[in-house]
Amino acid sequence: LQDIDGMSILGRVDSIATLRTIAPRQDKRFVSVQSYAAGWAATSKAPMGGGFFEYLANDTTTADDGGIVIVGLNGARWRRMISLDAVTVEHFGAMVDGVTDDIAAWTRMHNWSRLSVDATFGPGIVLPPGVSAISAMDTGTTEQPAFKLRGPEVAYGRIPRAYVKLLATTAA
């Protein structure tokens, strides 16, 4: 039970980066990831972007999207165990602290929503409560059937709130 592959049946790792170093030996292995990036557990906010992942031995082709499917050592595919309506940018690496640029996580979630779910009816970019700081986002020149950005579901639109803070960019 002390194998590097997540204690064989269910284990715990600190980050997505550590999950990428695991090569399980059998199908249906589960790993709990504490937070998206190592060290986030020490921040003032609770660990974010972690969750449970299941190894699927029969999946050898799904691309790493940086949030829902993580490709580990030797091409192992780890799929996040979560319902689609619960996915937010935190699962793709956003800090949502109002300071850190979350644009890379926004881009990963946007691409996942368009390519892996449904370009028109997928969830789009979903923000959790808090302040998400972003710099410029370039979605390319190809026409997109939809661009969705939404915050948390709340009764009467009061609390919790999601805010977007635009970071200053410098001209090249």
PDB file of C-alpha atoms in Angstrom:
ATOM      1  CA  LEU A   1       0.000   0.000   0.000  1.00  0.00           C
ATOM      2  CA  GLN A   2       2.928   2.373  -0.109  1.00  0.00           C
ATOM      3  CA  ASP A   3       3.618   2.427  -3.832  1.00  0.00           C
ATOM      4  CA  ILE A   4       4.353   5.713  -5.585  1.00  0.00           C
ATOM      5  CA  ASP A   5       1.238   5.135  -7.722  1.00  0.00           C
ATOM      6  CA  GLY A   6      -1.064   6.595  -5.088  1.00  0.00           C
ATOM      7  CA  MET A   7      -0.745   3.957  -2.355  1.00  0.00           C
ATOM      8  CA  SER A   8      -1.960   1.413  -4.893  1.00  0.00           C
ATOM      9  CA  ILE A   9      -5.743   1.900  -4.513  1.00  0.00           C
ATOM     10  CA  LEU A  10      -6.270   5.359  -3.048  1.00  0.00           C
ATOM     11  CA  GLY A  11      -3.508   7.810  -2.393  1.00  0.00           C
ATOM     12  CA  ARG A  12      -2.878  11.488  -1.958  1.00  0.00           C
ATOM     13  CA  VAL A  13      -0.524  13.823  -3.771  1.00  0.00           C
ATOM     14  CA  ASP A  14       0.083  17.537  -3.278  1.00  0.00           C
ATOM     15  CA  SER A  15      -0.398  18.829  -6.834  1.00  0.00           C
ATOM     16  CA  ILE A  16      -1.270  18.212 -10.479  1.00  0.00           C
ATOM     17  CA  ALA A  17       2.472  18.323 -11.250  1.00  0.00           C
ATOM     18  CA  THR A  18       3.030  15.403  -8.872  1.00  0.00           C
ATOM     19  CA  LEU A  19       0.094  13.518 -10.424  1.00  0.00           C
ATOM     20  CA  ARG A  20       1.877  13.806 -13.782  1.00  0.00           C
ATOM     21  CA  THR A  21       4.784  11.780 -12.325  1.00  0.00           C
ATOM     22  CA  ILE A  22       2.669   8.754 -11.390  1.00  0.00           C
ATOM     23  CA  ALA A  23       2.447   5.624 -13.533  1.00  0.00           C
ATOM     24  CA  PRO A  24      -0.123   3.221 -12.018  1.00  0.00           C
ATOM     25  CA  ARG A  25       0.162  -0.483 -12.717  1.00  0.00           C
ATOM     26  CA  GLN A  26      -3.533  -1.391 -12.751  1.00  0.00           C
ATOM     27  CA  ASP A  27      -6.817   0.081 -13.972  1.00  0.00           C
ATOM     28  CA  LYS A  28      -9.233   1.855 -11.623  1.00  0.00           C
ATOM     29  CA  ARG A  29      -6.688   3.414  -9.276  1.00  0.00           C
ATOM     30  CA  PHE A  30      -7.714   6.597  -7.468  1.00  0.00           C
ATOM     31  CA  VAL A  31      -5.652   9.531  -6.267  1.00  0.00           C
ATOM     32  CA  SER A  32      -6.681  12.553  -4.240  1.00  0.00           C
ATOM     33  CA  VAL A  33      -4.879  15.701  -5.387  1.00  0.00           C
ATOM     34  CA  GLN A  34      -4.635  18.288  -2.604  1.00  0.00           C
ATOM     35  CA  SER A  35      -4.493  21.415  -4.801  1.00  0.00           C
ATOM     36  CA  TYR A  36      -3.676  22.389  -8.358  1.00  0.00           C
ATOM     37  CA  ALA A  37      -0.193  23.686  -7.567  1.00  0.00           C
ATOM     38  CA  ALA A  38       2.206  22.654  -4.828  1.00  0.00           C
ATOM     39  CA  GLY A  39       2.216  25.059  -1.911  1.00  0.00           C
ATOM     40  CA  TRP A  40      -1.313  26.370  -2.411  1.00  0.00           C
ATOM     41  CA  ALA A  41      -2.375  24.652   0.785  1.00  0.00           C
ATOM     42  CA  ALA A  42      -0.158  27.120   2.662  1.00  0.00           C
ATOM     43  CA  THR A  43      -1.919  30.195   1.222  1.00  0.00           C
ATOM     44  CA  SER A  44      -4.598  32.120   3.070  1.00  0.00           C
ATOM     45  CA  LYS A  45      -7.295  30.468   0.951  1.00  0.00           C
ATOM     46  CA  ALA A  46      -8.103  26.808   1.204  1.00  0.00           C
ATOM     47  CA  PRO A  47      -6.379  24.494  -1.288  1.00  0.00           C
ATOM     48  CA  MET A  48      -7.926  25.000  -4.718  1.00  0.00           C
ATOM     49  CA  GLY A  49      -8.128  22.979  -7.883  1.00  0.00           C
ATOM     50  CA  GLY A  50      -7.554  19.598  -6.288  1.00  0.00           C
ATOM     51  CA  GLY A  51      -9.915  16.653  -6.297  1.00  0.00           C
ATOM     52  CA  PHE A  52     -10.187  12.968  -6.997  1.00  0.00           C
ATOM     53  CA  PHE A  53      -8.750  11.414 -10.138  1.00  0.00           C
ATOM     54  CA  GLU A  54      -9.251   7.939 -11.561  1.00  0.00           C
ATOM     55  CA  TYR A  55      -6.714   6.122 -13.728  1.00  0.00           C
ATOM     56  CA  LEU A  56      -8.252   4.635 -16.872  1.00  0.00           C
ATOM     57  CA  ALA A  57      -5.943   2.051 -18.416  1.00  0.00           C
ATOM     58  CA  ASN A  58      -7.972   1.772 -21.636  1.00  0.00           C
ATOM     59  CA  ASP A  59      -7.652   5.489 -22.447  1.00  0.00           C
ATOM     60  CA  THR A  60      -4.476   6.073 -24.413  1.00  0.00           C
ATOM     61  CA  THR A  61      -5.505   8.989 -26.633  1.00  0.00           C
ATOM     62  CA  THR A  62      -7.312  11.696 -24.666  1.00  0.00           C
ATOM     63  CA  ALA A  63      -5.209  14.857 -24.610  1.00  0.00           C
ATOM     64  CA  ASP A  64      -4.084  16.535 -21.391  1.00  0.00           C
ATOM     65  CA  ASP A  65      -6.363  19.563 -20.982  1.00  0.00           C
ATOM     66  CA  GLY A  66      -4.773  20.821 -17.791  1.00  0.00           C
ATOM     67  CA  GLY A  67      -7.855  20.305 -15.654  1.00  0.00           C
ATOM     68  CA  ILE A  68     -10.133  17.347 -16.318  1.00  0.00           C
ATOM     69  CA  VAL A  69      -7.727  14.929 -17.997  1.00  0.00           C
ATOM     70  CA  ILE A  70      -4.121  14.831 -16.829  1.00  0.00           C
ATOM     71  CA  VAL A  71      -1.557  12.715 -18.659  1.00  0.00           C
ATOM     72  CA  GLY A  72       0.861  11.106 -16.255  1.00  0.00           C
ATOM     73  CA  LEU A  73       4.032   9.103 -16.564  1.00  0.00           C
ATOM     74  CA  ASN A  74       4.158   6.621 -19.457  1.00  0.00           C
ATOM     75  CA  GLY A  75       1.001   8.172 -20.946  1.00  0.00           C
ATOM     76  CA  ALA A  76      -1.301   7.259 -18.043  1.00  0.00           C
ATOM     77  CA  ARG A  77      -4.614   9.156 -18.318  1.00  0.00           C
ATOM     78  CA  TRP A  78      -6.055  10.457 -15.055  1.00  0.00           C
ATOM     79  CA  ARG A  79      -9.663  11.682 -15.315  1.00  0.00           C
ATOM     80  CA  ARG A  80     -11.053  14.062 -12.696  1.00  0.00           C
ATOM     81  CA  MET A  81     -14.093  12.620 -10.921  1.00  0.00           C
ATOM     82  CA  ILE A  82     -16.470  15.603 -11.018  1.00  0.00           C
ATOM     83  CA  SER A  83     -19.782  16.522 -12.591  1.00  0.00           C
ATOM     84  CA  LEU A  84     -19.510  19.022 -15.436  1.00  0.00           C
ATOM     85  CA  ASP A  85     -21.686  21.580 -13.672  1.00  0.00           C
ATOM     86  CA  ALA A  86     -19.223  21.753 -10.753  1.00  0.00           C
ATOM     87  CA  VAL A  87     -16.114  22.564 -12.829  1.00  0.00           C
ATOM     88  CA  THR A  88     -14.589  26.052 -12.398  1.00  0.00           C
ATOM     89  CA  VAL A  89     -11.384  27.792 -13.461  1.00  0.00           C
ATOM     90  CA  GLU A  90      -9.817  26.675 -10.163  1.00  0.00           C
ATOM     91  CA  HIS A  91      -9.773  23.124 -11.571  1.00  0.00           C
ATOM     92  CA  PHE A  92      -7.609  24.479 -14.400  1.00  0.00           C
ATOM     93  CA  GLY A  93      -5.156  26.313 -12.129  1.00  0.00           C
ATOM     94  CA  ALA A  94      -6.719  29.722 -11.353  1.00  0.00           C
ATOM     95  CA  MET A  95      -5.773  31.215  -7.978  1.00  0.00           C
ATOM     96  CA  VAL A  96      -8.767  33.610  -7.834  1.00  0.00           C
ATOM     97  CA  ASP A  97      -6.889  35.828  -5.381  1.00  0.00           C
ATOM     98  CA  GLY A  98      -7.224  39.146  -7.222  1.00  0.00           C
ATOM     99  CA  VAL A  99      -3.454  39.379  -7.748  1.00  0.00           C
ATOM    100  CA  THR A 100      -2.215  36.346  -9.702  1.00  0.00           C
ATOM    101  CA  ASP A 101      -2.909  36.405 -13.450  1.00  0.00           C
ATOM    102  CA  ASP A 102      -5.476  33.632 -14.010  1.00  0.00           C
ATOM    103  CA  ILE A 103      -5.563  33.971 -17.810  1.00  0.00           C
ATOM    104  CA  ALA A 104      -3.769  30.648 -18.453  1.00  0.00           C
ATOM    105  CA  ALA A 105      -6.439  28.821 -16.422  1.00  0.00           C
ATOM    106  CA  TRP A 106      -9.221  30.744 -18.201  1.00  0.00           C
ATOM    107  CA  THR A 107      -7.720  29.706 -21.549  1.00  0.00           C
ATOM    108  CA  ARG A 108      -7.416  26.044 -20.508  1.00  0.00           C
ATOM    109  CA  MET A 109     -11.047  25.961 -19.326  1.00  0.00           C
ATOM    110  CA  HIS A 110     -12.266  27.767 -22.440  1.00  0.00           C
ATOM    111  CA  ASN A 111     -10.445  25.287 -24.712  1.00  0.00           C
ATOM    112  CA  TRP A 112     -11.685  22.294 -22.698  1.00  0.00           C
ATOM    113  CA  SER A 113     -15.270  23.565 -22.822  1.00  0.00           C
ATOM    114  CA  ARG A 114     -15.120  24.125 -26.593  1.00  0.00           C
ATOM    115  CA  LEU A 115     -13.190  21.016 -27.606  1.00  0.00           C
ATOM    116  CA  SER A 116     -14.110  18.358 -25.055  1.00  0.00           C
ATOM    117  CA  VAL A 117     -17.666  19.209 -24.088  1.00  0.00           C
ATOM    118  CA  ASP A 118     -19.598  21.214 -26.682  1.00  0.00           C
ATOM    119  CA  ALA A 119     -18.603  24.382 -28.508  1.00  0.00           C
ATOM    120  CA  THR A 120     -22.080  25.912 -28.208  1.00  0.00           C
ATOM    121  CA  PHE A 121     -23.665  24.371 -25.139  1.00  0.00           C
ATOM    122  CA  GLY A 122     -20.618  23.640 -22.958  1.00  0.00           C
ATOM    123  CA  PRO A 123     -20.160  25.388 -19.628  1.00  0.00           C
ATOM    124  CA  GLY A 124     -17.746  28.019 -20.953  1.00  0.00           C
ATOM    125  CA  ILE A 125     -15.564  29.744 -18.365  1.00  0.00           C
ATOM    126  CA  VAL A 126     -17.023  29.353 -14.876  1.00  0.00           C
ATOM    127  CA  LEU A 127     -15.784  31.545 -12.037  1.00  0.00           C
ATOM    128  CA  PRO A 128     -15.994  30.587  -8.371  1.00  0.00           C
ATOM    129  CA  PRO A 129     -16.654  33.229  -5.706  1.00  0.00           C
ATOM    130  CA  GLY A 130     -13.787  35.683  -5.399  1.00  0.00           C
ATOM    131  CA  VAL A 131     -11.708  37.972  -7.589  1.00  0.00           C
ATOM    132  CA  SER A 132     -10.114  36.544 -10.711  1.00  0.00           C
ATOM    133  CA  ALA A 133      -7.391  38.790 -12.134  1.00  0.00           C
ATOM    134  CA  ILE A 134      -6.659  38.450 -15.846  1.00  0.00           C
ATOM    135  CA  SER A 135      -4.501  40.009 -18.512  1.00  0.00           C
ATOM    136  CA  ALA A 136      -5.426  39.989 -22.192  1.00  0.00           C
ATOM    137  CA  MET A 137      -7.150  36.889 -23.575  1.00  0.00           C
ATOM    138  CA  ASP A 138      -6.697  36.002 -27.235  1.00  0.00           C
ATOM    139  CA  THR A 139      -9.214  33.448 -28.489  1.00  0.00           C
ATOM    140  CA  GLY A 140      -7.823  33.493 -32.027  1.00  0.00           C
ATOM    141  CA  THR A 141      -9.327  34.545 -35.341  1.00  0.00           C
ATOM    142  CA  THR A 142     -11.593  31.542 -35.894  1.00  0.00           C
ATOM    143  CA  GLU A 143     -15.278  32.275 -35.372  1.00  0.00           C
ATOM    144  CA  GLN A 144     -16.672  30.677 -32.232  1.00  0.00           C
ATOM    145  CA  PRO A 145     -20.314  29.670 -31.901  1.00  0.00           C
ATOM    146  CA  ALA A 146     -20.418  30.939 -28.318  1.00  0.00           C
ATOM    147  CA  PHE A 147     -18.295  32.542 -25.632  1.00  0.00           C
ATOM    148  CA  LYS A 148     -19.645  32.008 -22.141  1.00  0.00           C
ATOM    149  CA  LEU A 149     -18.498  33.531 -18.880  1.00  0.00           C
ATOM    150  CA  ARG A 150     -20.494  32.955 -15.728  1.00  0.00           C
ATOM    151  CA  GLY A 151     -20.148  33.135 -11.987  1.00  0.00           C
ATOM    152  CA  PRO A 152     -21.432  30.943  -9.180  1.00  0.00           C
ATOM    153  CA  GLU A 153     -25.095  30.003  -8.976  1.00  0.00           C
ATOM    154  CA  VAL A 154     -26.654  31.971  -6.137  1.00  0.00           C
ATOM    155  CA  ALA A 155     -30.131  32.723  -4.865  1.00  0.00           C
ATOM    156  CA  TYR A 156     -31.235  36.304  -5.583  1.00  0.00           C
ATOM    157  CA  GLY A 157     -27.867  37.212  -7.107  1.00  0.00           C
ATOM    158  CA  ARG A 158     -26.264  38.382  -3.876  1.00  0.00           C
ATOM    159  CA  ILE A 159     -23.531  36.308  -2.265  1.00  0.00           C
ATOM    160  CA  PRO A 160     -21.169  34.706  -3.265  1.00  0.00           C
ATOM    161  CA  ARG A 161     -19.951  37.070  -5.950  1.00  0.00           C
ATOM    162  CA  ALA A 162     -17.416  36.594  -8.680  1.00  0.00           C
ATOM    163  CA  TYR A 163     -15.413  39.594  -9.832  1.00  0.00           C
ATOM    164  CA  VAL A 164     -13.054  40.016 -12.779  1.00  0.00           C
ATOM    165  CA  LYS A 165     -10.093  42.354 -12.301  1.00  0.00           C
ATOM    166  CA  LEU A 166      -8.298  43.433 -15.462  1.00  0.00           C
ATOM    167  CA  LEU A 167      -4.536  43.611 -15.033  1.00  0.00           C
ATOM    168  CA  ALA A 168      -2.530  46.336 -16.734  1.00  0.00           C
ATOM    169  CA  THR A 169      -0.700  45.178 -19.834  1.00  0.00           C
ATOM    170  CA  THR A 170       2.321  46.813 -21.391  1.00  0.00           C
ATOM    171  CA  ALA A 171       2.528  47.577 -25.086  1.00  0.00           C
ATOM    172  CA  ALA A 172       5.262  45.784 -26.995  1.00  0.00           C
TER     173      ALA A 172
END
